[in-house]
Amino acid sequence: MGDKRNDWVQTYGNDSTHLRSDYANILAVDYLSDGKTLNVTLLLKSNSENGSIYSQPFKKIRYGMLIAIASLPPTSGYNGANYDFYVEAVNGKWSEYLYLLSSTGTRVLMYSKINYTEPFGGTTIGPGYVKLRLDLNSIGHPRAYGLSFYTAESFKSNEARDFTNWIVIPPSDLHILTDPKDTVIRQGEGHLIPAEMKSPYANNVTSIKFDNGTNYSSDGLSVSTERIQHPLFKVEVSPQTPIGVYIIPFVASVSVNTTLATPTSAPATATVERVTGSVDPEFQVSKKYPTIGYITGPANLTIHVIPPVTFNETFSAFWGSYGDFVALIGAGLVGSVSTFLIEHIKSRKENKRKDKIG
């Protein structure tokens, strides 16, 4: 399940009077893939039982998703999007399209289903939901890809869209690296633990949440987040915390920033239509595509709790650090005392000799 994060974007015209309705307002998205088919449910703000908006004159409503293939460079397609799949309602009729998007500024129709009827309140479209179904074979069965879901509502020459940020399929694992690698803390001590979280796509951490919210606490062991980016954990172990290994679960989010070229006019590499001298209008719209996504996943922080330092360990550590110095001082002291004793004995002998002569 993904929540919507972006606001409305005016893609054509300047008038939004008849746009941005609840029928085109995405609240959340539910998606599931078995590797062969991608099933998507757009959850909309409108829960009206009335579907007459799809039959209004001069009105078009589109529900779709942009698809970015992970194995292709971010400069490919339309601002990083390689496919555009959507269904659209015009005058009560529905059509379905899949386009291949080229960085040359042209798009190729890969599939279409034109002017069919879809009962409102059925399995596909109804109060507060629209379902999309994509055969992944039509886009080459990618192993990993990004999705940005959107709606487009137009009235005459004006259009507004509601985009979501990019998400990654399949969800990426998050790996945590701490410094030092093995986090060992003694009973009664506390430490600040720097860490790094990585995924195949990004490492810019935006949030860290434990099961209890902003911190973790159990058996006298407490963990809190001192810093999100770059992560810094504060770990405190009470003297009563049982000895052992503690695996502390949390959920982290990292942001994905796509490096995309922004078209402002017909680029040198774009294919210009010979009659009008312009590129595909959607290529110009693509400069308003979202460029940020988020990866959210579970991770674990492992803490090894060991006993407090004993006297023998303290002495051994002290001797290991200062033993040579202490031995040197001791040797010097013995040498000084020996010299003093020798001189003292010599002095006594000399005095006795003088006494006999006198």
Short mmCIF file of C-alpha atoms in Angstrom, two decimals:
data_model
loop_
_atom_site.label_atom_id
_atom_site.label_comp_id
_atom_site.label_asym_id
_atom_site.label_seq_id
_atom_site.Cartn_x
_atom_site.Cartn_y
_atom_site.Cartn_z
CA MET A 1 0.00 0.00 0.00
CA GLY A 2 1.38 3.41 -0.95
CA ASP A 3 0.15 6.81 0.19
CA LYS A 4 -0.09 9.78 -2.12
CA ARG A 5 2.55 12.43 -1.47
CA ASN A 6 2.34 14.86 -4.41
CA ASP A 7 -0.05 17.76 -5.02
CA TRP A 8 -1.97 18.69 -8.15
CA VAL A 9 -0.06 19.76 -11.26
CA GLN A 10 -1.65 21.93 -13.97
CA THR A 11 -0.47 20.29 -17.19
CA TYR A 12 -2.53 22.22 -19.78
CA GLY A 13 -4.19 25.64 -19.64
CA ASN A 14 -4.53 27.94 -16.66
CA ASP A 15 -8.14 27.35 -15.57
CA SER A 16 -8.83 24.66 -12.95
CA THR A 17 -12.50 25.56 -12.35
CA HIS A 18 -13.88 22.20 -13.52
CA LEU A 19 -10.83 20.17 -12.52
CA ARG A 20 -9.33 18.55 -9.42
CA SER A 21 -12.50 16.73 -8.46
CA ASP A 22 -12.65 13.98 -5.85
CA TYR A 23 -12.96 11.46 -8.71
CA ALA A 24 -9.37 12.26 -9.68
CA ASN A 25 -7.91 12.76 -6.21
CA ILE A 26 -5.68 9.81 -5.24
CA LEU A 27 -5.63 9.01 -1.54
CA ALA A 28 -3.63 5.79 -1.69
CA VAL A 29 -2.61 2.98 -4.02
CA ASP A 30 -2.71 -0.77 -3.51
CA TYR A 31 -0.62 -2.90 -5.88
CA LEU A 32 0.32 -6.56 -6.22
CA SER A 33 2.37 -8.46 -8.78
CA ASP A 34 2.96 -12.17 -9.26
CA GLY A 35 5.69 -11.56 -11.84
CA LYS A 36 3.27 -12.03 -14.73
CA THR A 37 0.52 -9.50 -14.04
CA LEU A 38 0.51 -6.22 -12.15
CA ASN A 39 -2.77 -5.46 -10.39
CA VAL A 40 -3.30 -1.90 -9.14
CA THR A 41 -6.15 -0.30 -7.20
CA LEU A 42 -6.28 3.48 -7.06
CA LEU A 43 -8.17 4.58 -3.96
CA LEU A 44 -9.90 7.89 -4.64
CA LYS A 45 -11.33 10.59 -2.40
CA SER A 46 -14.79 10.28 -3.98
CA ASN A 47 -17.11 7.66 -2.53
CA SER A 48 -20.15 8.76 -4.53
CA GLU A 49 -22.42 6.12 -5.98
CA ASN A 50 -22.98 8.41 -8.98
CA GLY A 51 -20.74 7.83 -12.00
CA SER A 52 -22.30 10.45 -14.26
CA ILE A 53 -19.11 12.53 -14.23
CA TYR A 54 -17.62 10.08 -16.75
CA SER A 55 -20.32 11.07 -19.26
CA GLN A 56 -20.13 14.86 -18.94
CA PRO A 57 -19.49 16.80 -22.16
CA PHE A 58 -15.97 18.21 -22.65
CA LYS A 59 -14.77 16.13 -19.69
CA LYS A 60 -12.05 13.47 -19.74
CA ILE A 61 -10.71 11.50 -16.78
CA ARG A 62 -7.66 9.29 -17.04
CA TYR A 63 -6.24 6.78 -14.56
CA GLY A 64 -2.77 5.52 -15.25
CA MET A 65 0.78 4.76 -14.27
CA LEU A 66 4.18 5.70 -15.58
CA ILE A 67 6.68 2.84 -15.73
CA ALA A 68 10.45 3.24 -15.48
CA ILE A 69 12.52 0.14 -16.24
CA ALA A 70 15.38 -0.10 -13.72
CA SER A 71 17.84 -1.60 -16.22
CA LEU A 72 17.50 1.43 -18.54
CA PRO A 73 19.31 4.74 -17.95
CA PRO A 74 17.33 7.51 -16.19
CA THR A 75 17.68 9.71 -19.28
CA SER A 76 15.72 7.22 -21.40
CA GLY A 77 12.05 7.60 -22.22
CA TYR A 78 10.10 10.71 -21.26
CA ASN A 79 12.08 12.14 -18.37
CA GLY A 80 12.90 8.64 -17.17
CA ALA A 81 9.47 7.05 -17.78
CA ASN A 82 9.66 4.29 -20.40
CA TYR A 83 5.97 3.36 -20.60
CA ASP A 84 2.63 5.03 -20.01
CA PHE A 85 -0.34 2.77 -19.29
CA TYR A 86 -3.81 4.23 -18.64
CA VAL A 87 -7.55 3.95 -19.01
CA GLU A 88 -9.58 6.99 -20.00
CA ALA A 89 -13.27 7.90 -19.92
CA VAL A 90 -14.69 10.11 -22.69
CA ASN A 91 -18.45 10.64 -23.08
CA GLY A 92 -19.21 7.55 -21.03
CA LYS A 93 -16.95 5.27 -23.07
CA TRP A 94 -13.69 3.81 -21.84
CA SER A 95 -10.43 3.19 -23.68
CA GLU A 96 -7.19 1.54 -22.57
CA TYR A 97 -3.72 2.39 -23.91
CA LEU A 98 -0.12 1.32 -23.47
CA TYR A 99 2.56 3.58 -24.98
CA LEU A 100 6.30 3.07 -25.29
CA LEU A 101 8.00 6.41 -24.60
CA SER A 102 11.21 7.37 -26.40
CA SER A 103 13.80 9.96 -25.43
CA THR A 104 13.51 11.24 -29.01
CA GLY A 105 10.19 12.83 -28.03
CA THR A 106 7.93 10.29 -29.72
CA ARG A 107 5.73 7.53 -28.35
CA VAL A 108 4.72 4.23 -29.90
CA LEU A 109 1.31 2.65 -29.30
CA MET A 110 1.89 -0.88 -28.03
CA TYR A 111 -1.65 -1.85 -27.16
CA SER A 112 -5.15 -0.36 -27.15
CA LYS A 113 -8.72 -1.30 -26.38
CA ILE A 114 -11.12 1.35 -27.69
CA ASN A 115 -14.63 2.52 -26.76
CA TYR A 116 -15.84 -0.16 -24.42
CA THR A 117 -18.38 0.18 -21.63
CA GLU A 118 -17.57 -0.33 -17.97
CA PRO A 119 -20.41 -0.46 -15.45
CA PHE A 120 -19.90 1.89 -12.52
CA GLY A 121 -19.90 -0.07 -9.28
CA GLY A 122 -18.51 -3.19 -10.94
CA THR A 123 -15.22 -4.97 -10.40
CA THR A 124 -13.12 -2.31 -12.16
CA ILE A 125 -14.60 1.12 -11.42
CA GLY A 126 -16.80 2.19 -8.54
CA PRO A 127 -17.22 4.52 -5.57
CA GLY A 128 -13.72 5.47 -4.45
CA TYR A 129 -11.75 2.99 -6.55
CA VAL A 130 -10.38 2.25 -10.01
CA LYS A 131 -8.54 -0.97 -10.84
CA LEU A 132 -5.81 -1.34 -13.44
CA ARG A 133 -4.41 -4.60 -14.76
CA LEU A 134 -1.20 -4.78 -16.80
CA ASP A 135 0.25 -7.85 -18.51
CA LEU A 136 3.96 -7.57 -17.71
CA ASN A 137 4.79 -9.46 -20.90
CA SER A 138 3.77 -6.31 -22.78
CA ILE A 139 6.71 -4.41 -21.25
CA GLY A 140 9.21 -7.28 -21.48
CA HIS A 141 8.83 -8.83 -18.02
CA PRO A 142 11.27 -6.47 -16.27
CA ARG A 143 12.96 -7.82 -13.14
CA ALA A 144 12.79 -4.44 -11.42
CA TYR A 145 10.90 -1.29 -12.29
CA GLY A 146 9.54 1.92 -10.84
CA LEU A 147 5.95 3.13 -10.86
CA SER A 148 4.36 6.55 -10.52
CA PHE A 149 0.56 6.44 -10.45
CA TYR A 150 -1.49 9.36 -11.66
CA THR A 151 -4.88 10.72 -12.61
CA ALA A 152 -5.56 13.32 -15.30
CA GLU A 153 -8.76 15.33 -15.38
CA SER A 154 -9.40 17.66 -18.32
CA PHE A 155 -12.17 20.05 -19.28
CA LYS A 156 -11.97 21.54 -22.75
CA SER A 157 -8.35 22.76 -23.14
CA ASN A 158 -7.42 22.63 -19.44
CA GLU A 159 -5.97 19.66 -17.60
CA ALA A 160 -4.68 18.90 -14.09
CA ARG A 161 -2.94 15.75 -12.89
CA ASP A 162 -2.41 14.15 -9.53
CA PHE A 163 0.86 12.17 -9.37
CA THR A 164 2.26 9.88 -6.72
CA ASN A 165 5.97 9.65 -6.03
CA TRP A 166 7.88 6.75 -7.50
CA ILE A 167 7.85 3.34 -5.85
CA VAL A 168 10.05 0.35 -6.64
CA ILE A 169 8.88 -3.16 -7.54
CA PRO A 170 9.88 -5.55 -6.13
CA PRO A 171 10.34 -3.73 -2.81
CA SER A 172 14.02 -3.23 -2.07
CA ASP A 173 15.71 -4.64 1.03
CA LEU A 174 17.44 -2.21 3.35
CA HIS A 175 20.85 -3.19 4.70
CA ILE A 176 22.34 -1.56 7.80
CA LEU A 177 26.07 -1.20 8.43
CA THR A 178 27.26 -0.03 11.86
CA ASP A 179 30.64 1.29 12.96
CA PRO A 180 32.05 -0.84 14.45
CA LYS A 181 30.49 -3.75 12.59
CA ASP A 182 29.75 -5.70 15.81
CA THR A 183 28.03 -3.46 18.35
CA VAL A 184 29.13 -4.69 21.79
CA ILE A 185 28.05 -2.76 24.90
CA ARG A 186 28.66 -3.65 28.54
CA GLN A 187 26.03 -3.59 31.24
CA GLY A 188 25.71 -0.10 32.70
CA GLU A 189 27.22 1.64 29.66
CA GLY A 190 25.94 3.67 26.73
CA HIS A 191 27.27 4.44 23.27
CA LEU A 192 26.51 6.46 20.15
CA ILE A 193 26.47 4.10 17.17
CA PRO A 194 26.92 5.60 13.68
CA ALA A 195 25.28 3.59 10.92
CA GLU A 196 24.66 3.55 7.21
CA MET A 197 21.59 2.18 5.44
CA LYS A 198 21.78 1.08 1.84
CA SER A 199 19.49 -0.25 -0.84
CA PRO A 200 20.28 -0.99 -4.49
CA TYR A 201 18.67 2.35 -5.38
CA ALA A 202 19.48 4.91 -2.66
CA ASN A 203 20.88 5.56 0.82
CA ASN A 204 19.35 8.96 1.68
CA VAL A 205 17.47 8.13 4.89
CA THR A 206 14.33 10.20 5.53
CA SER A 207 12.74 8.45 8.53
CA ILE A 208 13.39 5.75 11.14
CA LYS A 209 10.59 4.30 13.25
CA PHE A 210 10.66 1.63 15.94
CA ASP A 211 7.69 -0.48 16.99
CA ASN A 212 6.98 1.96 19.82
CA GLY A 213 7.51 5.04 17.70
CA THR A 214 10.67 7.12 18.03
CA ASN A 215 12.52 4.81 20.43
CA TYR A 216 12.91 1.23 21.61
CA SER A 217 12.95 0.10 25.23
CA SER A 218 13.00 -3.41 26.69
CA ASP A 219 14.72 -5.10 29.68
CA GLY A 220 16.63 -1.93 30.49
CA LEU A 221 17.98 -1.63 26.94
CA SER A 222 16.94 1.61 25.22
CA VAL A 223 17.65 2.77 21.68
CA SER A 224 16.78 6.15 20.19
CA THR A 225 17.66 7.98 17.01
CA GLU A 226 19.93 10.95 17.54
CA ARG A 227 20.23 11.71 13.83
CA ILE A 228 18.35 10.53 10.73
CA GLN A 229 20.83 11.43 8.00
CA HIS A 230 23.48 10.02 8.41
CA PRO A 231 21.91 7.66 10.99
CA LEU A 232 23.20 7.88 14.57
CA PHE A 233 21.71 5.63 17.26
CA LYS A 234 21.99 6.25 20.99
CA VAL A 235 22.12 2.95 22.89
CA GLU A 236 21.95 2.75 26.67
CA VAL A 237 22.25 -0.48 28.65
CA SER A 238 21.28 -0.59 32.33
CA PRO A 239 23.26 -2.68 34.84
CA GLN A 240 20.24 -4.99 35.10
CA THR A 241 19.91 -5.69 31.36
CA PRO A 242 20.33 -9.46 30.83
CA ILE A 243 23.43 -10.54 28.96
CA GLY A 244 22.75 -11.64 25.40
CA VAL A 245 22.16 -10.64 21.79
CA TYR A 246 19.32 -8.21 21.07
CA ILE A 247 17.85 -7.80 17.60
CA ILE A 248 15.97 -4.50 17.47
CA PRO A 249 13.58 -4.13 14.50
CA PHE A 250 12.71 -0.82 12.91
CA VAL A 251 11.30 0.54 9.67
CA ALA A 252 13.27 3.03 7.60
CA SER A 253 12.52 5.08 4.50
CA VAL A 254 15.07 6.26 1.97
CA SER A 255 14.42 8.69 -0.83
CA VAL A 256 15.18 8.02 -4.48
CA ASN A 257 16.12 11.03 -6.55
CA THR A 258 16.05 10.43 -10.28
CA THR A 259 18.53 12.25 -12.48
CA LEU A 260 16.42 13.41 -15.36
CA ALA A 261 16.74 15.84 -18.24
CA THR A 262 14.02 18.51 -18.24
CA PRO A 263 12.69 19.40 -21.69
CA THR A 264 11.92 23.09 -22.19
CA SER A 265 11.54 23.03 -25.95
CA ALA A 266 12.13 20.60 -28.77
CA PRO A 267 15.55 19.14 -27.84
CA ALA A 268 18.19 18.44 -30.44
CA THR A 269 17.67 14.70 -30.02
CA ALA A 270 13.86 14.87 -30.28
CA THR A 271 12.08 13.73 -33.40
CA VAL A 272 10.21 16.77 -34.71
CA GLU A 273 6.93 16.11 -36.47
CA ARG A 274 7.45 17.27 -40.04
CA VAL A 275 4.07 18.97 -40.56
CA THR A 276 3.72 20.96 -37.31
CA GLY A 277 7.38 21.22 -36.37
CA SER A 278 6.69 20.09 -32.78
CA VAL A 279 7.29 17.07 -30.61
CA ASP A 280 4.68 14.97 -28.85
CA PRO A 281 2.85 17.26 -26.35
CA GLU A 282 3.21 14.59 -23.68
CA PHE A 283 6.97 14.92 -23.96
CA GLN A 284 6.61 18.55 -22.92
CA VAL A 285 4.30 17.52 -20.07
CA SER A 286 6.92 15.04 -18.84
CA LYS A 287 8.97 17.88 -17.35
CA LYS A 288 6.28 17.91 -14.66
CA TYR A 289 6.60 14.20 -13.92
CA PRO A 290 7.65 13.45 -10.32
CA THR A 291 11.38 12.98 -9.79
CA ILE A 292 11.31 11.67 -6.21
CA GLY A 293 10.40 8.29 -4.81
CA TYR A 294 10.63 6.50 -1.49
CA ILE A 295 11.69 3.02 -0.49
CA THR A 296 10.37 1.84 2.86
CA GLY A 297 11.43 -1.44 4.40
CA PRO A 298 12.35 -3.28 7.59
CA ALA A 299 15.84 -3.45 9.07
CA ASN A 300 17.43 -4.72 12.28
CA LEU A 301 19.97 -3.25 14.68
CA THR A 302 21.90 -5.97 16.54
CA ILE A 303 23.29 -5.23 20.01
CA HIS A 304 25.56 -7.59 21.99
CA VAL A 305 25.27 -6.99 25.76
CA ILE A 306 28.19 -8.33 27.81
CA PRO A 307 29.09 -8.16 31.54
CA PRO A 308 30.67 -5.04 33.08
CA VAL A 309 34.45 -4.76 33.32
CA THR A 310 35.98 -6.83 36.18
CA PHE A 311 38.92 -5.75 38.39
CA ASN A 312 41.25 -8.17 36.65
CA GLU A 313 40.22 -6.80 33.24
CA THR A 314 40.73 -3.24 34.50
CA PHE A 315 44.16 -4.11 35.89
CA SER A 316 45.15 -5.99 32.73
CA ALA A 317 44.02 -3.08 30.58
CA PHE A 318 45.93 -0.65 32.78
CA TRP A 319 49.07 -2.76 32.78
CA GLY A 320 48.81 -3.28 29.03
CA SER A 321 48.76 0.48 28.53
CA TYR A 322 51.14 1.68 31.26
CA GLY A 323 53.12 -1.42 32.34
CA ASP A 324 56.28 -0.50 30.45
CA PHE A 325 56.19 3.02 31.84
CA VAL A 326 55.69 1.76 35.40
CA ALA A 327 58.51 -0.78 34.95
CA LEU A 328 60.82 1.95 33.67
CA ILE A 329 60.05 4.15 36.65
CA GLY A 330 60.53 1.17 38.97
CA ALA A 331 63.87 0.36 37.41
CA GLY A 332 64.96 3.98 37.76
CA LEU A 333 63.86 4.04 41.38
CA VAL A 334 65.78 0.84 42.16
CA GLY A 335 68.84 2.23 40.42
CA SER A 336 68.66 5.44 42.46
CA VAL A 337 68.24 3.58 45.75
CA SER A 338 71.15 1.26 44.89
CA THR A 339 73.40 4.21 44.13
CA PHE A 340 72.39 5.86 47.40
CA LEU A 341 73.14 2.69 49.41
CA ILE A 342 76.53 2.22 47.76
CA GLU A 343 77.51 5.80 48.45
CA HIS A 344 76.25 5.50 52.03
CA ILE A 345 78.34 2.35 52.65
CA LYS A 346 81.42 3.95 51.11
CA SER A 347 80.93 7.02 53.28
CA ARG A 348 80.69 4.91 56.48
CA LYS A 349 83.84 2.99 55.59
CA GLU A 350 85.71 6.23 54.98
CA ASN A 351 84.63 7.67 58.31
CA LYS A 352 85.73 4.52 60.20
CA ARG A 353 89.14 4.66 58.55
CA LYS A 354 89.62 8.27 59.62
CA ASP A 355 88.61 7.43 63.19
CA LYS A 356 91.32 4.73 63.43
CA ILE A 357 94.02 7.04 62.14
CA GLY A 358 93.01 9.72 64.61
#
